[in-house]
């Protein structure tokens, strides 16, 4: 039954994602039906976060965020970032960092806009002053490198349910995970997919900037045997022709053991902590 529900939610996420992406390429927001460049103050919508209209001000962003759950916002922005086709536009590695003071951090980048979500332990406890004494998160938005929203601008309230999901993202509950269908980060892939599967789904590229993964393959001959240089040369030739990564092709070789290490490539840098205010 659980599995069925899971399949069903993946299915509905798939149709929602399809709606999102077919609208997005036409410049239409699938949520409100308006053009993404349009701003109607009476219809708060997640597409405001893209700030395609200059009349979108900080207060509108705050008004919008107060009515949405944090992972609703993140899911939407991940889908937007993914329209650029690169997993490296989402960095949530720090969310899993063994730092007891940092509860959650995620950076998302699309075109020249970057969103950083940030929850520290003291944010969950609430700060001392009356305007931020409740559990909350912080958000920074930069456009073309310039701040549009600063970390210190908003204290956006978090419900118990949202806090539960934040801990679920961090892997606090073995039987309950919070995934982002169609908006997976590297971390999600490493968490949910076995490495062999990642290798299976990859296509090799010689363009460093396009590379999503960096693969290092170590090949070792079985004891008492040798690896022929010509066999390796053949595989390299095949890789060029077919685009199948070497890590996958080496599995064809006999008498060798291959170990592949998968590393994310061109991942966006997390925002420096020094620059942040609380
Ligand atoms: Zn909209
Ligand atoms: Zn705070």
PDB file of N, CA and C in Angstrom, residues 29-66:
ATOM      1  N   UNK A  29       3.279  30.852 -16.435  1.00  0.00           N
ATOM      2  CA  UNK A  29       3.344  30.206 -15.126  1.00  0.00           C
ATOM      3  C   UNK A  29       2.217  29.192 -15.003  1.00  0.00           C
ATOM      4  N   UNK A  30       2.552  27.942 -14.707  1.00  0.00           N
ATOM      5  CA  UNK A  30       1.513  26.893 -14.640  1.00  0.00           C
ATOM      6  C   UNK A  30       0.642  27.028 -13.400  1.00  0.00           C
ATOM      7  N   UNK A  31       1.088  27.796 -12.413  1.00  0.00           N
ATOM      8  CA  UNK A  31       0.325  27.911 -11.170  1.00  0.00           C
ATOM      9  C   UNK A  31      -0.817  28.916 -11.292  1.00  0.00           C
ATOM     10  N   UNK A  32      -0.499  30.108 -11.844  1.00  0.00           N
ATOM     11  CA  UNK A  32      -1.521  31.158 -11.912  1.00  0.00           C
ATOM     12  C   UNK A  32      -2.039  31.366 -13.339  1.00  0.00           C
ATOM     13  N   UNK A  33      -1.360  30.765 -14.306  1.00  0.00           N
ATOM     14  CA  UNK A  33      -1.803  30.898 -15.691  1.00  0.00           C
ATOM     15  C   UNK A  33      -1.380  32.192 -16.362  1.00  0.00           C
ATOM     16  N   UNK A  34      -0.699  33.058 -15.599  1.00  0.00           N
ATOM     17  CA  UNK A  34      -0.255  34.350 -16.150  1.00  0.00           C
ATOM     18  C   UNK A  34       1.124  34.215 -16.784  1.00  0.00           C
ATOM     19  N   UNK A  35       1.514  35.265 -17.530  1.00  0.00           N
ATOM     20  CA  UNK A  35       2.879  35.315 -18.041  1.00  0.00           C
ATOM     21  C   UNK A  35       3.838  35.484 -16.864  1.00  0.00           C
ATOM     22  N   UNK A  36       5.008  34.843 -16.967  1.00  0.00           N
ATOM     23  CA  UNK A  36       5.989  34.914 -15.883  1.00  0.00           C
ATOM     24  C   UNK A  36       6.480  36.345 -15.668  1.00  0.00           C
ATOM     25  N   UNK A  37       6.471  37.148 -16.721  1.00  0.00           N
ATOM     26  CA  UNK A  37       6.923  38.543 -16.596  1.00  0.00           C
ATOM     27  C   UNK A  37       5.839  39.448 -15.991  1.00  0.00           C
ATOM     28  N   UNK A  38       4.653  38.892 -15.744  1.00  0.00           N
ATOM     29  CA  UNK A  38       3.559  39.712 -15.247  1.00  0.00           C
ATOM     30  C   UNK A  38       3.527  39.732 -13.718  1.00  0.00           C
ATOM     31  N   UNK A  39       3.100  40.857 -13.153  1.00  0.00           N
ATOM     32  CA  UNK A  39       2.974  40.987 -11.702  1.00  0.00           C
ATOM     33  C   UNK A  39       1.608  41.560 -11.365  1.00  0.00           C
ATOM     34  N   UNK A  40       0.803  40.774 -10.691  1.00  0.00           N
ATOM     35  CA  UNK A  40      -0.503  41.229 -10.241  1.00  0.00           C
ATOM     36  C   UNK A  40      -0.514  41.116  -8.716  1.00  0.00           C
ATOM     37  N   UNK A  41      -0.507  42.259  -8.065  1.00  0.00           N
ATOM     38  CA  UNK A  41      -0.381  42.297  -6.611  1.00  0.00           C
ATOM     39  C   UNK A  41      -1.459  41.477  -5.885  1.00  0.00           C
ATOM     40  N   UNK A  42      -2.599  41.331  -6.538  1.00  0.00           N
ATOM     41  CA  UNK A  42      -3.701  40.607  -5.899  1.00  0.00           C
ATOM     42  C   UNK A  42      -3.626  39.096  -6.070  1.00  0.00           C
ATOM     43  N   UNK A  43      -2.660  38.642  -6.851  1.00  0.00           N
ATOM     44  CA  UNK A  43      -2.527  37.193  -7.069  1.00  0.00           C
ATOM     45  C   UNK A  43      -1.124  36.717  -6.714  1.00  0.00           C
ATOM     46  N   UNK A  44      -0.840  36.607  -5.414  1.00  0.00           N
ATOM     47  CA  UNK A  44       0.510  36.177  -5.011  1.00  0.00           C
ATOM     48  C   UNK A  44       0.851  34.820  -5.634  1.00  0.00           C
ATOM     49  N   UNK A  45       2.028  34.722  -6.225  1.00  0.00           N
ATOM     50  CA  UNK A  45       2.394  33.485  -6.907  1.00  0.00           C
ATOM     51  C   UNK A  45       3.906  33.265  -6.830  1.00  0.00           C
ATOM     52  N   UNK A  46       4.293  32.001  -6.816  1.00  0.00           N
ATOM     53  CA  UNK A  46       5.717  31.655  -6.712  1.00  0.00           C
ATOM     54  C   UNK A  46       6.561  32.254  -7.842  1.00  0.00           C
ATOM     55  N   UNK A  47       5.930  32.537  -8.985  1.00  0.00           N
ATOM     56  CA  UNK A  47       6.729  33.080 -10.094  1.00  0.00           C
ATOM     57  C   UNK A  47       7.276  34.476  -9.779  1.00  0.00           C
ATOM     58  N   UNK A  48       6.732  35.126  -8.733  1.00  0.00           N
ATOM     59  CA  UNK A  48       7.289  36.413  -8.301  1.00  0.00           C
ATOM     60  C   UNK A  48       8.760  36.277  -7.917  1.00  0.00           C
ATOM     61  N   UNK A  49       9.122  35.095  -7.402  1.00  0.00           N
ATOM     62  CA  UNK A  49      10.500  34.873  -6.939  1.00  0.00           C
ATOM     63  C   UNK A  49      11.528  35.037  -8.051  1.00  0.00           C
ATOM     64  N   UNK A  50      11.072  34.891  -9.298  1.00  0.00           N
ATOM     65  CA  UNK A  50      11.992  35.052 -10.432  1.00  0.00           C
ATOM     66  C   UNK A  50      12.238  36.537 -10.713  1.00  0.00           C
ATOM     67  N   UNK A  51      11.411  37.347 -10.143  1.00  0.00           N
ATOM     68  CA  UNK A  51      11.491  38.811 -10.250  1.00  0.00           C
ATOM     69  C   UNK A  51      11.697  39.285 -11.686  1.00  0.00           C
ATOM     70  N   UNK A  52      10.786  38.855 -12.519  1.00  0.00           N
ATOM     71  CA  UNK A  52      10.850  39.248 -13.922  1.00  0.00           C
ATOM     72  C   UNK A  52      10.175  40.602 -14.139  1.00  0.00           C
ATOM     73  N   UNK A  53       9.496  41.098 -13.098  1.00  0.00           N
ATOM     74  CA  UNK A  53       8.889  42.416 -13.184  1.00  0.00           C
ATOM     75  C   UNK A  53       9.492  43.303 -12.097  1.00  0.00           C
ATOM     76  N   UNK A  54       9.905  44.508 -12.462  1.00  0.00           N
ATOM     77  CA  UNK A  54      10.586  45.404 -11.516  1.00  0.00           C
ATOM     78  C   UNK A  54       9.676  45.848 -10.370  1.00  0.00           C
ATOM     79  N   UNK A  55       8.369  45.737 -10.558  1.00  0.00           N
ATOM     80  CA  UNK A  55       7.469  46.163  -9.479  1.00  0.00           C
ATOM     81  C   UNK A  55       7.407  45.157  -8.340  1.00  0.00           C
ATOM     82  N   UNK A  56       7.981  43.986  -8.539  1.00  0.00           N
ATOM     83  CA  UNK A  56       8.048  43.024  -7.433  1.00  0.00           C
ATOM     84  C   UNK A  56       9.072  43.543  -6.423  1.00  0.00           C
ATOM     85  N   UNK A  57       8.575  43.906  -5.224  1.00  0.00           N
ATOM     86  CA  UNK A  57       9.446  44.442  -4.178  1.00  0.00           C
ATOM     87  C   UNK A  57       9.600  43.417  -3.061  1.00  0.00           C
ATOM     88  N   UNK A  58      10.521  43.734  -2.155  1.00  0.00           N
ATOM     89  CA  UNK A  58      10.768  42.853  -1.018  1.00  0.00           C
ATOM     90  C   UNK A  58       9.486  42.490  -0.266  1.00  0.00           C
ATOM     91  N   UNK A  59       8.645  43.502  -0.020  1.00  0.00           N
ATOM     92  CA  UNK A  59       7.430  43.255   0.787  1.00  0.00           C
ATOM     93  C   UNK A  59       6.519  42.240   0.103  1.00  0.00           C
ATOM     94  N   UNK A  60       6.528  42.218  -1.227  1.00  0.00           N
ATOM     95  CA  UNK A  60       5.697  41.245  -1.947  1.00  0.00           C
ATOM     96  C   UNK A  60       6.255  39.829  -1.773  1.00  0.00           C
ATOM     97  N   UNK A  61       7.585  39.743  -1.801  1.00  0.00           N
ATOM     98  CA  UNK A  61       8.234  38.437  -1.602  1.00  0.00           C
ATOM     99  C   UNK A  61       7.894  37.908  -0.205  1.00  0.00           C
ATOM    100  N   UNK A  62       7.949  38.800   0.775  1.00  0.00           N
ATOM    101  CA  UNK A  62       7.643  38.390   2.158  1.00  0.00           C
ATOM    102  C   UNK A  62       6.198  37.915   2.271  1.00  0.00           C
ATOM    103  N   UNK A  63       5.302  38.692   1.685  1.00  0.00           N
ATOM    104  CA  UNK A  63       3.875  38.361   1.702  1.00  0.00           C
ATOM    105  C   UNK A  63       3.648  36.977   1.074  1.00  0.00           C
ATOM    106  N   UNK A  64       4.353  36.723  -0.019  1.00  0.00           N
ATOM    107  CA  UNK A  64       4.227  35.445  -0.709  1.00  0.00           C
ATOM    108  C   UNK A  64       4.759  34.297   0.148  1.00  0.00           C
ATOM    109  N   UNK A  65       5.967  34.479   0.688  1.00  0.00           N
ATOM    110  CA  UNK A  65       6.612  33.397   1.442  1.00  0.00           C
ATOM    111  C   UNK A  65       5.836  33.042   2.706  1.00  0.00           C
ATOM    112  N   UNK A  66       5.162  34.042   3.298  1.00  0.00           N
ATOM    113  CA  UNK A  66       4.372  33.777   4.495  1.00  0.00           C
ATOM    114  C   UNK A  66       3.224  32.806   4.234  1.00  0.00           C
TER     115      UNK A  66
END
